[in-house]
Short mmCIF file of C-alpha atoms in Angstrom, two decimals:
data_model
loop_
_atom_site.label_atom_id
_atom_site.label_comp_id
_atom_site.label_asym_id
_atom_site.label_seq_id
_atom_site.Cartn_x
_atom_site.Cartn_y
_atom_site.Cartn_z
CA GLY A 1 0.00 0.00 0.00
CA GLN A 2 0.93 3.64 -0.20
CA ASN A 3 1.91 5.41 2.97
CA ILE A 4 3.13 8.80 4.13
CA ASP A 5 4.31 9.28 7.72
CA GLN A 6 4.67 12.57 9.56
CA PRO A 7 4.79 13.33 13.28
CA THR A 8 1.34 14.19 14.58
CA GLU A 9 2.37 17.24 16.57
CA MET A 10 5.46 19.32 17.30
CA THR A 11 6.12 22.26 19.60
CA ALA A 12 8.74 24.96 19.08
CA THR A 13 9.64 28.37 20.44
CA GLU A 14 9.21 31.68 18.67
CA GLY A 15 12.44 32.67 16.90
CA ALA A 16 13.79 29.12 16.85
CA ILE A 17 14.21 26.58 14.02
CA VAL A 18 12.09 23.47 13.54
CA GLN A 19 12.39 20.53 11.16
CA ILE A 20 9.29 18.54 10.17
CA ASN A 21 10.05 15.12 8.70
CA CYS A 22 8.10 13.14 6.13
CA THR A 23 8.79 9.58 5.01
CA TYR A 24 6.92 7.96 2.17
CA GLN A 25 6.34 4.60 0.53
CA THR A 26 4.50 5.00 -2.75
CA SER A 27 4.17 3.21 -6.05
CA GLY A 28 6.53 5.42 -7.99
CA PHE A 29 7.49 9.02 -7.35
CA ASN A 30 6.85 12.14 -9.40
CA GLY A 31 7.39 14.86 -6.84
CA LEU A 32 6.74 15.89 -3.26
CA PHE A 33 4.77 18.89 -2.07
CA TRP A 34 4.56 20.69 1.26
CA TYR A 35 1.45 22.67 2.16
CA GLN A 36 0.55 24.82 5.15
CA GLN A 37 -2.95 24.70 6.58
CA HIS A 38 -4.18 27.02 9.32
CA ALA A 39 -7.05 25.72 11.45
CA GLY A 40 -10.35 25.96 9.61
CA GLU A 41 -8.73 27.16 6.39
CA ALA A 42 -7.68 25.62 3.08
CA PRO A 43 -4.14 24.34 2.45
CA THR A 44 -1.71 26.71 0.74
CA PHE A 45 1.32 25.64 -1.26
CA LEU A 46 4.79 25.99 0.28
CA SER A 47 7.26 23.99 -1.80
CA TYR A 48 7.82 21.31 -4.43
CA ASN A 49 10.76 18.90 -4.72
CA VAL A 50 11.31 16.43 -7.51
CA LEU A 51 15.11 16.15 -7.47
CA ASP A 52 17.33 15.34 -4.48
CA GLY A 53 18.60 18.26 -2.49
CA LEU A 54 17.54 21.40 -0.72
CA GLU A 55 15.14 24.03 -2.03
CA GLU A 56 15.22 27.31 -0.13
CA LYS A 57 12.44 29.86 -0.15
CA GLY A 58 12.85 32.62 2.40
CA ARG A 59 12.41 31.30 5.94
CA PHE A 60 11.25 27.91 4.61
CA SER A 61 13.42 25.20 3.05
CA SER A 62 12.53 21.72 1.88
CA PHE A 63 14.85 18.77 1.41
CA LEU A 64 14.36 15.55 -0.55
CA SER A 65 16.18 12.21 -0.65
CA ARG A 66 14.46 9.92 -3.15
CA SER A 67 16.66 6.93 -2.32
CA LYS A 68 15.59 7.14 1.33
CA GLY A 69 11.97 8.08 0.67
CA TYR A 70 12.47 11.05 2.95
CA SER A 71 11.82 14.77 3.01
CA TYR A 72 11.88 17.50 5.59
CA LEU A 73 10.54 21.02 5.86
CA LEU A 74 12.77 23.44 7.75
CA LEU A 75 11.25 26.58 9.22
CA LYS A 76 13.64 29.26 10.51
CA GLU A 77 13.04 32.33 12.69
CA LEU A 78 9.69 30.96 13.78
CA GLN A 79 6.82 33.39 14.17
CA MET A 80 3.53 32.91 15.98
CA LYS A 81 1.72 32.95 12.63
CA ASP A 82 3.61 29.76 11.68
CA SER A 83 1.34 27.83 14.06
CA ALA A 84 -0.49 25.57 11.61
CA SER A 85 -0.58 22.06 10.22
CA TYR A 86 2.04 21.14 7.62
CA LEU A 87 1.00 18.57 5.05
CA CYS A 88 3.35 16.41 3.02
CA ALA A 89 1.99 15.03 -0.27
CA VAL A 90 3.62 12.77 -2.86
CA THR A 91 2.70 12.32 -6.53
CA ASP A 92 2.86 8.63 -7.42
CA SER A 93 3.57 6.90 -10.74
CA ASN A 94 -0.03 7.55 -11.87
CA TYR A 95 0.34 11.23 -10.93
CA GLN A 96 -2.11 10.79 -8.06
CA LEU A 97 -1.45 12.90 -4.98
CA ILE A 98 -1.03 10.87 -1.78
CA TRP A 99 -1.48 13.00 1.34
CA GLY A 100 0.01 12.62 4.79
CA ALA A 101 -2.15 13.31 7.85
CA GLY A 102 -0.19 16.49 8.57
CA THR A 103 1.96 17.73 11.44
CA LYS A 104 0.40 20.24 13.81
CA LEU A 105 3.05 22.80 14.76
CA ILE A 106 2.53 24.75 17.96
CA ILE A 107 4.65 27.86 18.48
CA LYS A 108 5.17 29.10 22.02
CA PRO A 109 6.36 32.61 22.94
CA GLU B 1 -4.06 35.04 -5.21
CA ALA B 2 -5.80 31.82 -6.12
CA ASP B 3 -8.95 32.29 -8.15
CA ILE B 4 -10.98 29.32 -7.02
CA TYR B 5 -14.28 29.78 -5.28
CA GLN B 6 -16.62 27.54 -3.37
CA THR B 7 -20.19 28.18 -2.32
CA PRO B 8 -21.71 27.99 0.15
CA ARG B 9 -19.07 28.41 2.87
CA TYR B 10 -21.35 26.90 5.50
CA LEU B 11 -24.44 24.73 5.09
CA VAL B 12 -26.73 23.06 7.59
CA ILE B 13 -29.24 20.72 6.01
CA GLY B 14 -31.66 17.99 7.01
CA THR B 15 -31.19 14.28 6.40
CA GLY B 16 -32.42 13.09 3.02
CA LYS B 17 -32.06 16.43 1.24
CA LYS B 18 -30.29 16.77 -2.09
CA ILE B 19 -27.49 19.34 -2.14
CA THR B 20 -24.98 20.67 -4.65
CA LEU B 21 -21.69 22.21 -3.60
CA GLU B 22 -20.37 24.66 -6.15
CA CYS B 23 -16.74 25.11 -7.21
CA SER B 24 -15.45 27.46 -9.89
CA GLN B 25 -11.95 28.48 -10.95
CA THR B 26 -10.86 31.20 -13.35
CA MET B 27 -7.30 29.98 -13.93
CA GLY B 28 -8.09 27.71 -16.88
CA HIS B 29 -6.83 24.65 -15.01
CA ASP B 30 -7.65 21.27 -16.51
CA LYS B 31 -7.29 19.23 -13.32
CA MET B 32 -9.84 19.66 -10.54
CA TYR B 33 -10.39 17.74 -7.31
CA TRP B 34 -12.85 17.33 -4.46
CA TYR B 35 -11.51 16.40 -1.04
CA GLN B 36 -13.22 15.62 2.23
CA GLN B 37 -11.47 16.58 5.45
CA ASP B 38 -12.56 16.17 9.06
CA PRO B 39 -10.98 18.50 11.67
CA GLY B 40 -7.35 17.61 12.33
CA MET B 41 -7.47 14.74 9.88
CA GLU B 42 -5.95 14.07 6.47
CA LEU B 43 -7.43 14.98 3.10
CA HIS B 44 -9.41 12.23 1.36
CA LEU B 45 -9.86 12.41 -2.40
CA ILE B 46 -13.47 11.76 -3.38
CA HIS B 47 -13.57 12.84 -7.04
CA TYR B 48 -11.25 14.30 -9.66
CA SER B 49 -11.31 15.43 -13.27
CA TYR B 50 -8.65 15.79 -15.95
CA GLY B 51 -10.77 18.08 -18.08
CA VAL B 52 -14.17 18.60 -19.65
CA ASN B 53 -16.32 15.45 -19.65
CA SER B 54 -13.73 13.59 -17.57
CA THR B 55 -14.60 12.50 -14.02
CA GLU B 56 -13.13 9.81 -11.80
CA LYS B 57 -13.83 8.52 -8.31
CA GLY B 58 -11.16 8.88 -5.67
CA ASP B 59 -10.14 6.51 -2.94
CA LEU B 60 -12.87 7.50 -0.48
CA SER B 61 -16.17 5.74 -0.96
CA SER B 62 -18.79 8.40 -1.39
CA GLU B 63 -22.45 8.69 -2.31
CA SER B 64 -21.73 11.87 -4.21
CA THR B 65 -21.50 12.60 -7.94
CA VAL B 66 -19.70 15.26 -9.94
CA SER B 67 -19.88 16.73 -13.43
CA ARG B 68 -17.45 18.68 -15.61
CA ILE B 69 -19.33 20.30 -18.43
CA ARG B 70 -17.17 23.42 -18.45
CA THR B 71 -13.48 23.78 -17.64
CA GLU B 72 -14.11 26.29 -14.89
CA HIS B 73 -16.96 24.54 -13.07
CA PHE B 74 -16.87 21.31 -11.02
CA PRO B 75 -19.97 20.89 -8.83
CA LEU B 76 -20.42 18.09 -6.30
CA THR B 77 -23.90 16.68 -5.64
CA LEU B 78 -25.15 14.60 -2.71
CA GLU B 79 -28.43 12.98 -3.73
CA SER B 80 -29.52 12.21 -0.16
CA ALA B 81 -27.57 13.81 2.67
CA ARG B 82 -26.87 11.78 5.83
CA PRO B 83 -25.29 12.79 9.17
CA SER B 84 -22.17 10.79 8.16
CA HIS B 85 -21.65 13.36 5.37
CA THR B 86 -20.97 16.06 7.94
CA SER B 87 -17.48 17.29 7.11
CA GLN B 88 -15.49 19.97 5.32
CA TYR B 89 -15.40 19.68 1.53
CA LEU B 90 -12.45 21.26 -0.29
CA CYS B 91 -12.24 21.87 -4.01
CA ALA B 92 -8.86 22.30 -5.70
CA SER B 93 -7.42 22.77 -9.17
CA SER B 94 -4.00 22.52 -10.77
CA ALA B 95 -2.45 23.28 -14.14
CA GLY B 96 -0.69 19.92 -14.38
CA ASP B 97 0.74 16.95 -12.54
CA ARG B 98 3.93 18.70 -11.41
CA THR B 99 2.38 21.98 -10.36
CA GLU B 100 0.80 22.95 -7.09
CA ALA B 101 -2.88 22.67 -6.37
CA PHE B 102 -4.86 25.75 -5.44
CA PHE B 103 -7.65 25.24 -2.93
CA GLY B 104 -10.97 26.95 -2.45
CA GLN B 105 -11.99 28.12 1.02
CA GLY B 106 -14.08 25.01 1.57
CA THR B 107 -17.69 24.22 2.40
CA ARG B 108 -18.39 23.15 5.95
CA LEU B 109 -21.41 20.86 5.73
CA THR B 110 -23.52 19.78 8.69
CA VAL B 111 -26.31 17.25 8.16
CA VAL B 112 -28.81 17.07 11.01
#
């Protein structure tokens, strides 16, 4: 079966750095997405990785290792508004998006 | 700004009623999706479309139907609403398989 694993919940301090991991087992791989979802709102796109390595976009970076079936989202200089769920999603060989359950990130002052 | 709209935002309806959730996008995207999401839970794909006159069922068993007569419009219909249909329904669209999906604001449905 297809599976995406993320921690259910993480807590971090304002101004700090946090890394949210995602491991996947899918039938084929055609890219990995990270989305942010605030409570009660729709997901919004953060990043896309299809090749191994690090993609940096401001305070957010995303890393991919296809051989390990592993990705992480790195958030720097955390702000209170970063409190949200972070969803990892993988596109499989049929170009279907497989979603993880999301990681709820709690930021404390 | 994403140009994808869902109506209504909130709906409370009685058991057995027929309802249609509307979704429209002005980005000219071929791919459109309907997801169901309970609070704090993962997204479940219930229907998707690759373009006009194309519709497919997702991995979540559902008593709903969809249509795609125009590129911009992808309505979801529940023929007979039940309390188990209470959930948030999210519509999304994307330009292709390797591009991000844009989501509407969702419809929060409560069936009483």
